[in-house]
């Protein structure tokens, strides 16, 4: 049998004459029609339909993709010969030598010459370009078939004739590329007719490969025609090679879309978490800013307890959410940079800085609310003390003034004797002395009432009313006293006798009685102190008071001696006494009773001072207990903050080693939490004991809380930075040595160890790494471009993460919009648009729907109904236009 050598491109007429080309007519006709259908036409008889040369030229244009010379449209023989010659010239121009094949034979309908020419075209355009592992043409096509059918049992392709007789080879090729079209497990090697017809029907129906062969001819022939089978198998090669390109393009698009979908989900998660956190802050701040005071200490204590529940139960989860929000935001930005996407810009008011500002407002309101609560508790405590003091003094004064107005309004002097008048006059003088002594108590009562009003005491109206009654009564007593004094003075000239002893008794008993009343009042007076020094001062004053008791007892004995002298005189001289001492209402029994009361109150006061001293000692113990822990925990937190700062800029081991070290470090910090909780318990005991200052430490619980929260946030942020560096290294293919070099250069120019570089420091760092940045206008423009990448917010600083992102972008290859656009073009069959059916056929269902929902309609001049614009969609994926 003659063989065609693609290298020589030579097919001689002698060889053609030795072939029985009639057996090939069916195969070649079907092969030609499979290509002519693309141009909207077909042939029925090769030697007849190619005689005018028009369909022959059209066939060559379709299979080569090139334009031939303009054909002649005339019906004359010369026109037909001209067209066939143009076709033969085109074939010759492709390196094929046609021997003894002329245009006249084709025009005359010579079947052998026509079929020989078609076989030449098949060899040149369907088989010669096949290349598999440095083999081409027939050998390449055979090697391709062997590779594709190697996994299938009972299939052994060694040639293009008897290896295909059982039909399993054709079925294996289809199943390898489209397994859903054929159930290969049900095929039998002993049923070649079924196998062949199954393959031919499936190829024609689903692969657009026409039936070029007849199953009966293949089965009934000992050696099937090699050229017919090569022609048919080459159609499978070209059909499946296009599908492989589409699969590759689809995989690229799936990868890009999957990244985009994941990023969009992260953006939605960030927006929801930020919205929830800001809403909680918005609801909490008005509660913290509510300064409506309560009237009772119990109500204010309940508010303080509610505030402690907020600090202990409600705020800690929100602190964790805020930290997680920052971590999620940094991770999302890193993934966007690694996938060559634009940076994520949250909705207005939901930036990390906005959340930090809102959090700062929350903590400001929280601090102000706590200070207000403590001040209100102090104020109510002071008010309760003053109110009790007011009631005691008012009760004593009201008891003293009881009956005084009636006494001053009596007209007993009108019928009294001279001695009685003298007695009444002296009694009135003693009363005036007593009245003057009570002036200080009235002023104290008014001053206390005024202070209660200034401190906004809730029961001020009743206090003011009582104080007004006392002042009005005091004014009335003053007026009545003056009136009675004038009346007695007018009648004084009529009266001469006076009892000097009674007068002396009255004069000495009144101030002593007033002293005892003051002493009882002082001994029963409540006190409030906050330090041991204050209680020691009260104890010292009480001891000084007790030291005056012997002298007071002497005075009492002296006053009682005056009364005993009067009794002695009465008994000695049998004086007829009408009633009691006319100069005073004070009697010895009352003096003794009050003296006994004073002696009883002294030990009670001693006990109260001892108990208060013990309470202040306990408060001092609580202060020292809190201070001892706070003075350890405060510096510990500061040292940990400094150590984390050093770890973040030092290089020890790989990123995984650093990450492991930091996580162990984080675990040790979390294990320290019980000490913080213990300190919180001590702080609660201090607050419950109403201790407001502590001279043993400069640390407050608020300082410790803020430091602890900052420590947890700092270690979490540092771990996140290392994780992002790992993502960058793995995604960009950066080695550990490169990362160490970048870190060493960064640390070298980070003079202040702040973890950031200024613009000039960053420029010097780039130059040290080999960047050519000239000191001219062009160099400044290039450096400005780089700064816009690493510092998009124009803050004038460059973080290490931004530095790593820039260096990885300069040294790594990433997907681009042009690559995605080229992949879509393959799926669309080189069209400028793509159809929904093509997306559903080549992509997974969810990603196909994702594309169709976001692709704009195509409006180009070659648009068809349902056309979608994949070009604008591809640029939008990378932020070059709006999606």
Coordinates of N, CA, C and O in Angstrom, one line a residue, residues 746 752 754-763 783 787-788 790-799 802:
X746 N 14.5 45.9 57.6 CA 13.5 46.8 58.2 C 13.9 47.2 59.6 O 13.9 48.4 59.9
X752 N 14.1 53.9 66.0 CA 13.4 54.1 67.3 C 12.7 52.9 67.8 O 11.9 52.9 68.8
X754 N 10.0 51.4 66.8 CA 8.6 51.6 66.8 C 7.8 50.6 66.0 O 6.6 50.6 66.1
X755 N 8.5 49.8 65.2 CA 7.8 48.8 64.3 C 7.3 49.5 63.0 O 6.6 48.8 62.3
X756 N 7.7 50.7 62.8 CA 7.3 51.4 61.5 C 8.5 52.2 61.0 O 9.5 52.5 61.7
X757 N 8.5 52.5 59.7 CA 9.5 53.3 59.1 C 8.9 54.6 58.5 O 7.8 54.6 58.0
X758 N 9.7 55.7 58.7 CA 9.3 56.9 58.1 C 9.6 56.9 56.6 O 10.2 55.9 56.1
X759 N 9.2 57.9 55.8 CA 9.4 57.9 54.4 C 10.8 57.8 54.0 O 11.2 57.0 53.2
X760 N 11.7 58.6 54.7 CA 13.1 58.6 54.3 C 13.8 57.3 54.8 O 14.6 56.7 54.1
X761 N 13.3 56.7 55.9 CA 13.9 55.4 56.4 C 13.5 54.3 55.4 O 14.3 53.4 55.1
X762 N 12.2 54.4 54.9 CA 11.8 53.4 54.0 C 12.5 53.5 52.7 O 12.9 52.5 52.0
X763 N 12.8 54.7 52.2 CA 13.5 54.9 51.0 C 14.9 54.3 51.1 O 15.4 53.6 50.2
X783 N 9.3 56.9 43.7 CA 9.1 56.7 45.1 C 7.7 57.1 45.6 O 7.2 56.4 46.5
X787 N 5.1 54.8 47.6 CA 4.5 55.2 48.9 C 3.0 55.1 48.9 O 2.3 54.8 49.8
X788 N 2.4 55.4 47.7 CA 1.0 55.3 47.6 C 0.5 53.9 47.7 O -0.7 53.6 48.1
X790 N 2.2 51.4 49.7 CA 2.5 50.9 51.1 C 1.8 51.8 52.1 O 1.6 51.3 53.3
X791 N 1.5 53.0 51.8 CA 0.8 53.9 52.7 C -0.4 54.6 52.1 O -0.4 55.8 51.8
X792 N -1.5 53.8 51.7 CA -2.6 54.4 51.0 C -3.3 55.5 51.8 O -4.0 56.3 51.2
X793 N -3.2 55.5 53.1 CA -3.9 56.5 54.0 C -3.1 57.7 54.2 O -3.5 58.6 54.9
X794 N -1.9 57.8 53.6 CA -1.0 58.9 53.7 C -0.7 59.4 55.1 O -0.8 60.5 55.5
X795 N -0.4 58.4 56.0 CA 0.0 58.6 57.4 C 1.4 58.9 57.5 O 1.9 59.3 58.6
X796 N 2.2 58.7 56.5 CA 3.7 59.0 56.6 C 4.5 57.9 57.2 O 5.7 58.1 57.5
X797 N 3.9 56.7 57.5 CA 4.6 55.6 58.0 C 4.4 54.4 57.2 O 3.3 54.3 56.6
X798 N 5.3 53.4 57.3 CA 5.2 52.1 56.6 C 5.3 51.0 57.6 O 6.4 50.9 58.3
X799 N 4.3 50.2 57.8 CA 4.4 49.0 58.7 C 5.1 47.9 58.0 O 5.3 47.8 56.8
X802 N 3.0 46.0 55.5 CA 2.9 46.7 54.2 C 4.2 46.5 53.4 O 4.2 46.3 52.2

